[in-house]
């Protein structure tokens, strides 16, 4: 591989999923992984296999089904973790990677681990050797690397490379670094470890965004010799998130002159689709002014700018929006479109749907088609993603009626059913501060759980007055279980009701609710 090639390591499904309320089910993770493969990232970090059965299964399924990228599983420097990661990535064969990490900074050594430098060094080497016994491709991360004493960091890098690590990742775990200083550290490591200079091993960077510098730090590190960047789609991740993949990729492309001709293999036209999918699946909305993928990223409002653009696009645009997937809208479908047309459009949008799923979606498509003149790609994506994000339904919505107005106490009547339990339907009515509050209260009475809305957003999925409304909300249930709920409908109150019920069903299917039932049967 050319020494100018930067490996794009996507950790949306691992670090990204650590973002509170962003957890995804297996189906959601598989669809995101499929999209990441279409985006042609080099490495997918699919999860942390030892952490739960669900994480193990997700990594294993992705390793089995996704062709193209390297599939990576995270592990602490302990045998149990490393073995679980090795087992989970096994189906990927030679494309399997184990990513082992251990904290190295003084503050972590003293207060978190209670271990001295020589013990850390020994554990790191043992961990890498164990992982190398399972796969050829091993990455090591000295956690909190940016705050580790540089001399000790050099020692660690030399030792883990000698033990067989091909990639050494220097995480800015707490988002503390600033570009010049981080680049100087990466440059120092590049000079001090012979294998980094010869290309036998590479330096990776993994930057968090606590000071809003994750992308700037990553790019500065590339200039200093880093050849792998760890990032997430739309920058989701722990706390303020990770470096945003789309910004890294487009900065490298657009300013390749400044980055010494550095390139990456990402297929940029898939960027917008990837960001929309990750946003829907994680329930984290993209701000309008977000670079590359925000609604306003290529919107020019001032007359002077519009005039310039009309004369020559490059006067005010440094990237062509079509290069990252904007524009090129196809003819919308209508209620007259047949099942084959809908299935073809689904395929074009990148969804991998079975026969029975297409049939179920076609029924929903017809219902929407009756209410809306045109069914746009975005409407269809919302339908599919609503279908994918469905969780096993403890309760399903059967009937909803809401009265509201400026001189009326908002009142909701809701009937829910337990699918699969014949004759089990319950109906309740409630008043609330607003129509959504009334719906939530009525549902809580039926389901006997109590949720508190923490976050609520409504967006029009496509254009026009009859646009589909998509609600994404977060609800906190009694014992600290934060769940995301999503729902779409041409009626915003119905979309809200579906979203809240989606969160309730996620809660009821989660370990939290099961634990609460055991404690208070
Ligand atoms: O931020 C961090 O240090 C991490 C490591 C596990 C790489 O996510
Ligand atoms: Zn991280």
Coordinates of C-alpha atoms and ligand atoms in Angstrom, one line a residue:
X1 CA 0.0 0.0 0.0
X2 CA 1.3 3.5 -0.9
X3 CA 2.7 5.4 2.0
X4 CA 0.2 8.2 1.2
X5 CA -2.8 5.9 1.7
X6 CA -4.7 6.7 4.9
X7 CA -6.7 3.8 6.4
X8 CA -10.2 4.8 7.4
X9 CA -11.2 2.9 10.5
X10 CA -14.9 3.3 11.3
X11 CA -15.9 2.9 14.9
X12 CA -19.6 4.0 14.6
X13 CA -20.7 0.6 15.8
X14 CA -18.4 0.6 18.8
X15 CA -17.4 4.0 20.1
X16 CA -20.4 5.6 18.3
X17 CA -22.8 3.2 19.9
X18 CA -21.4 4.1 23.3
X19 CA -23.2 7.4 23.0
X20 CA -26.0 7.5 25.6
X21 CA -29.3 6.4 24.0
X22 CA -27.7 5.5 20.7
X23 CA -27.6 1.7 21.1
X24 CA -28.7 -0.3 18.1
X25 CA -30.2 -3.7 17.8
X26 CA -28.6 -6.5 15.7
X27 CA -30.6 -5.7 12.6
X28 CA -29.8 -2.0 12.8
X29 CA -26.1 -2.8 13.2
X30 CA -26.1 -5.1 10.3
X31 CA -27.7 -2.5 8.0
X32 CA -25.2 0.1 9.1
X33 CA -22.3 -2.3 8.5
X34 CA -23.6 -3.1 5.0
X35 CA -23.8 0.7 4.3
X36 CA -20.2 1.1 5.7
X37 CA -19.1 -1.5 3.2
X38 CA -20.8 0.4 0.4
X39 CA -19.0 3.5 1.7
X40 CA -15.8 1.4 1.3
X41 CA -14.3 2.2 4.7
X42 CA -11.2 0.0 5.3
X43 CA -12.0 -1.2 8.8
X44 CA -15.3 -1.6 10.6
X45 CA -14.9 -1.8 14.4
X46 CA -18.1 -3.8 15.0
X47 CA -18.2 -3.9 18.8
X48 CA -16.7 -5.0 22.0
X49 CA -17.5 -8.7 22.1
X50 CA -16.9 -9.5 25.7
X51 CA -19.3 -6.8 26.9
X52 CA -22.5 -8.6 26.2
X53 CA -24.0 -11.5 24.3
X54 CA -25.6 -8.9 21.9
X55 CA -22.2 -7.3 21.1
X56 CA -20.6 -10.7 20.6
X57 CA -23.4 -11.7 18.2
X58 CA -23.3 -8.5 16.3
X59 CA -19.5 -8.7 15.7
X60 CA -19.9 -12.3 14.7
X61 CA -22.8 -11.7 12.3
X62 CA -21.0 -8.7 10.7
X63 CA -17.8 -10.8 10.4
X64 CA -19.8 -13.5 8.6
X65 CA -21.9 -11.4 6.3
X66 CA -20.0 -8.2 5.4
X67 CA -17.5 -8.6 2.6
X68 CA -14.8 -6.1 1.9
X69 CA -13.6 -4.2 5.0
X70 CA -11.5 -5.6 7.8
X71 CA -13.8 -6.5 10.7
X72 CA -12.5 -5.6 14.1
X73 CA -13.5 -6.5 17.7
X74 CA -12.3 -4.5 20.7
X75 CA -10.7 -6.2 23.8
X76 CA -9.2 -5.1 27.1
X77 CA -5.7 -6.5 27.8
X78 CA -7.2 -9.6 29.5
X79 CA -7.3 -13.1 28.1
X80 CA -11.1 -13.4 28.4
X81 CA -11.7 -10.3 26.3
X82 CA -9.1 -11.2 23.7
X83 CA -10.4 -14.7 23.3
X84 CA -14.0 -13.4 22.9
X85 CA -12.8 -10.9 20.2
X86 CA -10.9 -13.6 18.4
X87 CA -13.9 -15.9 18.4
X88 CA -16.3 -13.1 17.2
X89 CA -14.1 -12.0 14.3
X90 CA -13.2 -15.6 13.2
X91 CA -15.8 -15.7 10.4
X92 CA -14.0 -12.8 8.6
X93 CA -11.0 -15.1 8.2
X94 CA -7.9 -13.1 7.2
X95 CA -10.0 -9.9 7.4
X96 CA -10.4 -10.3 11.2
X97 CA -8.6 -7.8 13.5
X98 CA -8.4 -7.7 17.3
X99 CA -8.0 -4.3 18.9
X100 CA -6.4 -4.5 22.3
X101 CA -6.3 -1.5 24.6
X102 CA -4.8 -0.7 28.0
X103 CA -4.5 2.7 29.7
X104 CA -0.9 4.1 29.9
X105 CA -1.2 7.7 31.2
X106 CA 0.0 8.5 34.8
X107 CA -3.4 9.4 36.0
X108 CA -5.0 6.2 34.7
X109 CA -2.1 4.1 36.0
X110 CA -2.2 5.5 39.4
X111 CA -6.0 6.1 40.0
X112 CA -7.7 3.6 37.7
X113 CA -5.4 0.6 37.4
X114 CA -3.0 0.9 40.4
X115 CA -0.2 -0.4 38.2
X116 CA 3.4 0.8 37.6
X117 CA 4.9 1.4 34.2
X118 CA 6.7 -2.0 34.0
X119 CA 3.6 -3.9 34.7
X120 CA 1.6 -2.0 32.1
X121 CA 4.4 -2.7 29.6
X122 CA 4.3 -6.4 30.4
X123 CA 0.5 -6.6 30.2
X124 CA 0.4 -4.8 26.8
X125 CA 3.0 -7.1 25.3
X126 CA 1.3 -10.2 26.7
X127 CA -2.1 -9.0 25.3
X128 CA -0.7 -8.3 21.9
X129 CA 1.0 -11.7 21.8
X130 CA -2.2 -13.5 22.8
X131 CA -4.1 -11.7 20.1
X132 CA -1.5 -12.5 17.6
X133 CA -2.0 -16.2 18.5
X134 CA -5.6 -15.8 17.2
X135 CA -5.3 -13.4 14.2
X136 CA -2.6 -11.8 12.2
X137 CA -3.9 -8.3 12.3
X138 CA -3.6 -6.8 15.8
X139 CA -4.0 -3.2 16.8
X140 CA -2.9 -1.9 20.2
X141 CA -4.2 1.3 21.8
X142 CA -2.5 2.9 24.8
X143 CA -5.6 4.5 26.2
X144 CA -5.3 8.2 27.1
X145 CA -2.2 8.0 24.9
X146 CA -2.1 11.8 24.3
X147 CA -1.7 12.4 28.1
X148 CA 1.0 9.7 28.5
X149 CA 4.6 10.7 29.1
X150 CA 6.2 10.6 25.6
X151 CA 9.2 8.5 26.6
X152 CA 6.9 5.9 28.1
X153 CA 4.7 6.0 25.0
X154 CA 7.7 5.4 22.8
X155 CA 8.7 2.4 25.0
X156 CA 5.2 1.0 24.7
X157 CA 5.0 1.5 20.9
X158 CA 8.4 -0.3 20.4
X159 CA 7.4 -3.1 22.7
X160 CA 3.9 -3.8 21.2
X161 CA 5.3 -3.6 17.6
X162 CA 8.0 -6.1 18.5
X163 CA 5.3 -8.3 20.0
X164 CA 3.4 -8.3 16.6
X165 CA 1.1 -5.2 16.6
X166 CA 0.7 -3.9 13.0
X167 CA -1.1 -0.8 14.1
X168 CA -0.5 1.4 17.2
X169 CA -3.4 3.7 17.8
X170 CA -2.7 6.9 19.9
X171 CA -6.1 7.8 21.4
X172 CA -6.9 11.3 22.6
X173 CA -9.3 9.6 24.9
X174 CA -10.5 12.7 26.7
X175 CA -10.3 15.2 23.9
X176 CA -7.4 17.1 25.6
X177 CA -5.0 17.5 22.7
X178 CA -4.6 20.5 20.5
X179 CA -3.4 20.2 16.9
X180 CA 0.2 21.4 17.0
X181 CA 1.0 19.5 20.2
X182 CA -0.7 16.3 19.0
X183 CA 1.1 16.4 15.7
X184 CA 4.4 16.9 17.5
X185 CA 3.7 13.8 19.5
X186 CA 2.8 11.8 16.5
X187 CA 5.9 13.1 14.7
X188 CA 8.1 12.1 17.6
X189 CA 6.7 8.6 17.7
X190 CA 7.2 8.3 13.9
X191 CA 10.8 9.2 14.3
X192 CA 11.5 7.0 17.3
X193 CA 10.0 3.7 16.2
X194 CA 11.8 2.3 13.1
X195 CA 8.9 0.2 12.0
X196 CA 6.7 3.3 11.6
X197 CA 9.3 4.8 9.2
X198 CA 9.6 1.6 7.2
X199 CA 5.8 1.1 7.0
X200 CA 6.0 -2.4 8.8
X201 CA 3.6 -0.9 11.3
X202 CA 1.5 2.2 11.2
X203 CA 0.4 4.9 13.6
X204 CA -3.3 5.4 14.0
X205 CA -5.2 8.3 15.7
X206 CA -8.5 8.3 17.6
X207 CA -9.6 11.7 18.7
X208 CA -12.5 12.7 20.9
X209 CA -14.3 16.0 20.4
X210 CA -14.5 17.5 23.9
X211 CA -12.9 20.7 22.8
X212 CA -14.3 20.5 19.3
X213 CA -10.9 19.6 17.9
X214 CA -11.2 16.0 17.0
X215 CA -11.1 16.5 13.2
X216 CA -8.4 19.2 13.4
X217 CA -6.2 16.9 15.6
X218 CA -6.7 13.9 13.4
X219 CA -5.7 15.9 10.3
X220 CA -2.7 17.4 12.0
X221 CA -1.6 13.9 12.9
X222 CA -1.9 12.8 9.3
X223 CA 0.5 15.5 8.3
X224 CA 2.9 14.2 11.0
X225 CA 2.9 10.7 9.7
X226 CA -0.3 8.9 11.0
X227 CA -1.7 6.5 8.4
X228 CA -4.9 5.4 10.0
X229 CA -7.7 7.6 11.3
X230 CA -10.4 6.3 13.6
X231 CA -13.7 8.1 13.2
X232 CA -17.5 7.7 13.2
X233 CA -20.2 8.7 10.8
X234 CA -21.6 12.1 11.8
X235 CA -19.1 12.1 14.7
X236 CA -21.2 10.2 17.2
X237 CA -19.4 8.7 20.2
X238 CA -18.6 8.9 23.9
X239 CA -19.5 12.4 25.3
X240 CA -18.9 15.0 22.6
X241 CA -18.2 12.3 20.1
X242 CA -15.4 11.2 17.8
X243 CA -13.9 12.8 14.7
X244 CA -16.5 12.8 12.0
X245 CA -15.7 10.5 9.1
X246 CA -17.2 12.7 6.4
X247 CA -15.2 15.7 7.5
X248 CA -11.9 13.7 7.6
X249 CA -12.5 12.2 4.2
X250 CA -13.6 15.4 2.5
X251 CA -10.8 17.4 4.0
X252 CA -8.2 14.9 2.8
X253 CA -9.8 15.0 -0.7
X254 CA -10.4 18.7 -1.0
X255 CA -7.1 19.7 0.5
X256 CA -4.9 16.9 -0.7
X257 CA -2.4 19.6 -1.7
X258 CA -1.9 20.4 2.0
X259 CA -1.8 16.8 3.2
X260 CA 1.1 15.8 0.9
X261 CA -1.2 13.9 -1.5
X262 CA -2.6 11.7 1.2
X263 CA -5.6 9.7 -0.1
X264 CA -8.2 7.3 1.2
X265 CA -10.4 4.7 -0.4
X266 CA -13.8 6.0 0.8
X267 CA -16.5 6.1 -1.9
X268 CA -17.7 9.7 -1.2
X269 CA -21.1 9.5 -3.1
X270 CA -22.3 7.2 -0.3
X271 CA -21.5 9.7 2.5
X272 CA -24.9 11.4 2.7
X273 CA -26.8 8.1 2.6
X274 CA -24.6 6.8 5.4
X275 CA -25.1 9.9 7.5
X276 CA -28.9 9.7 7.2
X277 CA -28.9 6.0 8.0
X278 CA -26.7 6.4 11.1
X279 CA -28.7 9.3 12.3
X280 CA -32.0 7.4 12.0
X281 CA -30.6 4.2 13.5
X282 CA -28.9 5.9 16.4
X283 CA -31.7 8.5 17.0
X284 CA -29.1 11.3 16.9
X285 CA -30.1 14.2 14.7
X286 CA -27.7 16.0 12.4
X287 CA -27.6 19.7 13.0
X288 CA -28.6 21.8 9.9
X289 CA -25.3 23.5 9.7
X290 CA -23.2 20.4 10.1
X291 CA -20.3 20.3 7.5
X292 CA -20.9 18.1 4.5
X293 CA -24.1 16.4 5.5
X294 CA -26.2 19.1 7.3
X295 CA -29.3 20.4 5.4
X296 CA -27.6 23.8 5.0
X297 CA -24.1 22.5 4.1
X298 CA -24.6 23.6 0.5
X299 CA -27.4 26.1 0.8
X300 CA -26.5 29.6 -0.3
X301 CA -28.9 32.2 0.8
X302 CA -27.2 35.6 0.2
X303 CA -27.9 37.2 -3.2
X304 CA -24.2 37.8 -3.7
X305 CA -23.3 34.2 -3.2
X306 CA -26.2 33.0 -5.4
X307 CA -25.1 35.3 -8.1
X308 CA -21.5 34.0 -7.8
X309 CA -22.6 30.4 -7.9
X310 CA -24.7 30.9 -11.0
X311 CA -21.6 32.5 -12.7
X312 CA -19.2 29.8 -11.6
X313 CA -20.0 27.2 -8.9
X314 CA -16.5 27.3 -7.4
X315 CA -16.8 30.9 -6.4
X316 CA -18.5 29.8 -3.3
X317 CA -18.3 26.0 -3.3
X318 CA -15.1 24.2 -2.4
X319 CA -16.8 20.8 -2.9
X320 CA -19.3 19.6 -5.5
X321 CA -22.4 18.6 -3.4
X322 CA -23.0 15.7 -5.8
X323 CA -19.7 14.2 -4.9
X324 CA -21.0 13.4 -1.4
X325 CA -24.4 12.3 -2.5
X326 CA -26.5 15.5 -2.7
X327 CA -28.8 16.1 -5.6
X328 CA -29.6 13.6 -8.2
X329 CA -33.2 13.1 -6.8
X330 CA -35.0 10.5 -8.8
X331 CA -38.7 10.5 -9.8
X332 CA -40.8 9.9 -6.7
X333 CA -43.1 6.9 -6.5
X334 CA -46.9 7.3 -6.3
X335 CA -49.7 5.2 -5.0
X336 CA -49.9 3.8 -8.6
X337 CA -46.4 2.4 -8.4
X338 CA -46.3 -1.4 -8.2
X339 CA -44.4 -3.6 -5.8
X340 CA -41.6 -4.3 -8.3
X341 CA -41.0 -0.5 -8.7
X342 CA -40.9 -0.1 -4.9
X343 CA -38.6 -3.2 -4.5
X344 CA -36.2 -1.8 -7.2
X345 CA -36.1 1.6 -5.5
X346 CA -35.3 -0.1 -2.1
X347 CA -32.4 -2.0 -3.8
X348 CA -31.2 1.2 -5.3
X349 CA -31.3 2.9 -1.8
X350 CA -29.1 0.0 -0.5
X351 CA -31.6 -1.8 1.6
X352 CA -31.3 -5.6 1.9
X353 CA -34.9 -6.7 2.4
X354 CA -36.3 -10.2 2.2
X355 CA -39.5 -11.2 0.3
X356 CA -41.8 -11.0 3.4
X357 CA -40.3 -7.7 4.4
X358 CA -40.9 -6.2 1.0
X359 CA -44.5 -7.5 1.2
X360 CA -45.0 -5.8 4.6
X361 CA -43.5 -2.6 3.4
X362 CA -45.6 -2.6 0.3
X363 CA -48.7 -2.5 2.4
X364 CA -47.3 0.5 4.4
X365 CA -46.2 2.1 1.1
X366 CA -49.8 1.9 -0.2
X367 CA -51.2 3.4 3.0
X368 CA -48.8 6.3 2.7
X369 CA -49.4 6.6 -1.1
X370 CA -53.1 7.1 -0.3
X371 CA -52.3 10.0 1.9
X372 CA -49.5 11.6 0.0
X373 CA -49.2 12.6 -3.6
X374 CA -45.6 11.5 -4.0
X375 CA -43.5 9.0 -2.0
X376 CA -39.9 10.2 -2.1
X377 CA -36.8 8.3 -1.4
X378 CA -36.6 9.8 2.0
X379 CA -40.2 8.7 2.8
X380 CA -39.2 5.2 1.7
X381 CA -36.0 5.2 3.8
X382 CA -38.0 6.3 6.8
X383 CA -40.5 3.5 6.3
X384 CA -37.7 0.9 5.9
X385 CA -35.7 2.2 8.8
X386 CA -38.9 2.3 10.9
X387 CA -39.3 -1.3 10.0
X388 CA -35.7 -2.2 10.9
X389 CA -35.8 -0.4 14.2
X390 CA -38.9 -2.2 15.2
X391 CA -38.3 -4.2 18.3
X392 CA -40.3 -7.3 19.4
X393 CA -43.6 -5.7 20.2
X394 CA -44.8 -6.3 23.7
X395 CA -47.6 -3.8 22.8
X396 CA -48.8 -2.6 19.5
X397 CA -50.9 0.5 18.7
X398 CA -54.5 -0.4 17.8
X399 CA -56.5 2.8 18.2
X400 CA -55.7 6.4 18.9
X401 CA -57.9 9.4 19.3
X402 CA -56.8 12.8 20.5
X403 CA -58.8 16.0 21.1
X404 CA -56.9 19.2 21.6
X405 CA -57.3 23.0 21.0
X406 CA -56.6 26.3 22.6
X407 CA -59.7 26.1 24.8
X408 CA -59.7 22.3 25.3
X409 CA -57.9 20.1 27.8
X410 CA -55.8 17.8 25.6
X411 CA -57.2 14.3 26.0
X412 CA -56.0 11.1 24.5
X413 CA -57.8 7.7 24.2
X414 CA -55.4 4.9 23.4
X415 CA -56.0 1.2 22.8
X416 CA -53.0 -1.2 22.8
X417 CA -52.9 -4.9 22.0
X418 CA -50.4 -7.6 22.9
X419 CA -49.6 -9.2 19.6
X420 CA -49.8 -13.0 19.9
X421 CA -52.0 -12.9 23.0
X422 CA -55.5 -13.4 21.7
X423 CA -58.1 -11.0 23.1
X424 CA -55.5 -8.9 25.0
X425 CA -56.4 -5.3 24.3
X426 CA -56.5 -2.6 26.9
X427 CA -57.9 0.9 26.5
X428 CA -57.2 4.0 28.7
X429 CA -57.9 7.7 28.4
X430 CA -55.8 10.5 30.0
X431 CA -55.4 14.3 29.9
X432 CA -52.1 16.0 29.7
X433 CA -50.3 19.3 29.3
X434 CA -50.4 18.8 25.6
X435 CA -51.6 16.1 23.2
X436 CA -48.3 14.1 23.3
X437 CA -48.2 14.3 27.0
X438 CA -51.8 12.9 27.1
X439 CA -50.8 10.0 24.8
X440 CA -47.8 9.2 26.9
X441 CA -49.9 9.2 30.1
X442 CA -52.6 6.9 28.6
X443 CA -49.9 4.5 27.3
X444 CA -48.2 4.4 30.7
X445 CA -51.5 3.5 32.4
X446 CA -51.9 0.6 30.0
X447 CA -48.3 -0.7 29.9
X448 CA -47.7 -0.1 33.7
X449 CA -44.3 1.5 33.0
X450 CA -43.5 5.1 33.6
X451 CA -41.5 7.0 31.1
X452 CA -40.2 10.6 31.2
X453 CA -39.6 12.3 27.9
X454 CA -36.0 13.6 27.8
X455 CA -35.8 14.6 24.2
X456 CA -38.3 15.1 21.5
X457 CA -37.8 16.1 17.9
X458 CA -40.0 16.2 14.9
X459 CA -38.8 16.6 11.3
X460 CA -40.5 16.5 7.9
X461 CA -38.9 13.6 6.1
X462 CA -39.6 14.9 2.6
X463 CA -41.1 17.9 1.0
X464 CA -44.6 19.4 0.7
X465 CA -47.5 19.9 3.1
X466 CA -48.3 16.2 3.1
X467 CA -44.8 15.3 4.1
X468 CA -44.2 12.3 6.4
X469 CA -43.4 13.5 10.0
X470 CA -40.7 11.6 11.8
X471 CA -40.5 11.7 15.5
X472 CA -37.3 10.7 17.4
X473 CA -37.5 10.9 21.2
X474 CA -35.6 9.7 24.2
X475 CA -37.5 8.4 27.3
X476 CA -36.1 7.6 30.7
X477 CA -37.7 4.7 32.4
X478 CA -37.9 4.3 36.2
X479 CA -34.6 2.5 36.8
X480 CA -32.3 4.7 34.7
X481 CA -33.0 3.0 31.4
X482 CA -32.7 5.6 28.6
X483 CA -34.3 4.4 25.4
X484 CA -34.7 5.9 21.9
X485 CA -38.0 5.7 20.1
X486 CA -38.8 6.4 16.5
X487 CA -42.1 6.7 14.6
X488 CA -43.3 8.1 11.3
X489 CA -46.7 9.0 10.0
X490 CA -48.4 11.7 8.0
X491 CA -50.1 12.7 11.4
X492 CA -47.5 14.1 13.9
X493 CA -49.5 12.9 17.0
X494 CA -49.6 9.4 15.6
X495 CA -45.9 9.6 14.8
X496 CA -45.3 10.7 18.4
X497 CA -47.5 7.9 19.8
X498 CA -45.6 5.3 17.6
X499 CA -42.2 6.7 18.7
X500 CA -43.1 6.6 22.4
X501 CA -44.5 3.0 22.1
X502 CA -41.3 2.0 20.3
X503 CA -39.3 3.3 23.3
X504 CA -41.6 1.5 25.7
X505 CA -41.2 -1.8 23.8
X506 CA -37.4 -1.4 23.7
X507 CA -37.5 -0.8 27.5
X508 CA -39.7 -3.8 28.1
X509 CA -37.4 -6.0 26.0
X510 CA -34.2 -4.7 27.7
X511 CA -32.3 -6.2 30.6
X512 CA -33.4 -3.2 32.8
X513 CA -37.1 -4.0 32.6
X514 CA -36.4 -7.8 33.2
X515 CA -34.3 -7.0 36.3
X516 CA -37.1 -4.7 37.6
X517 CA -39.7 -7.4 37.1
X518 CA -37.5 -9.9 39.0
X519 CA -37.0 -7.5 41.9
X520 CA -40.8 -6.6 42.0
X521 CA -42.6 -9.4 40.3
Ligands
LIG1 O1 -11.1 6.7 23.4 C1 -10.4 5.7 23.5 O2 -9.4 5.7 24.2 C2 -11.0 4.5 23.0 C3 -10.0 3.3 23.0 C4 -10.7 2.0 23.3 C5 -9.3 3.3 21.7 O3 -12.1 4.4 22.5
LIG2 ZN1 -12.8 6.5 22.0

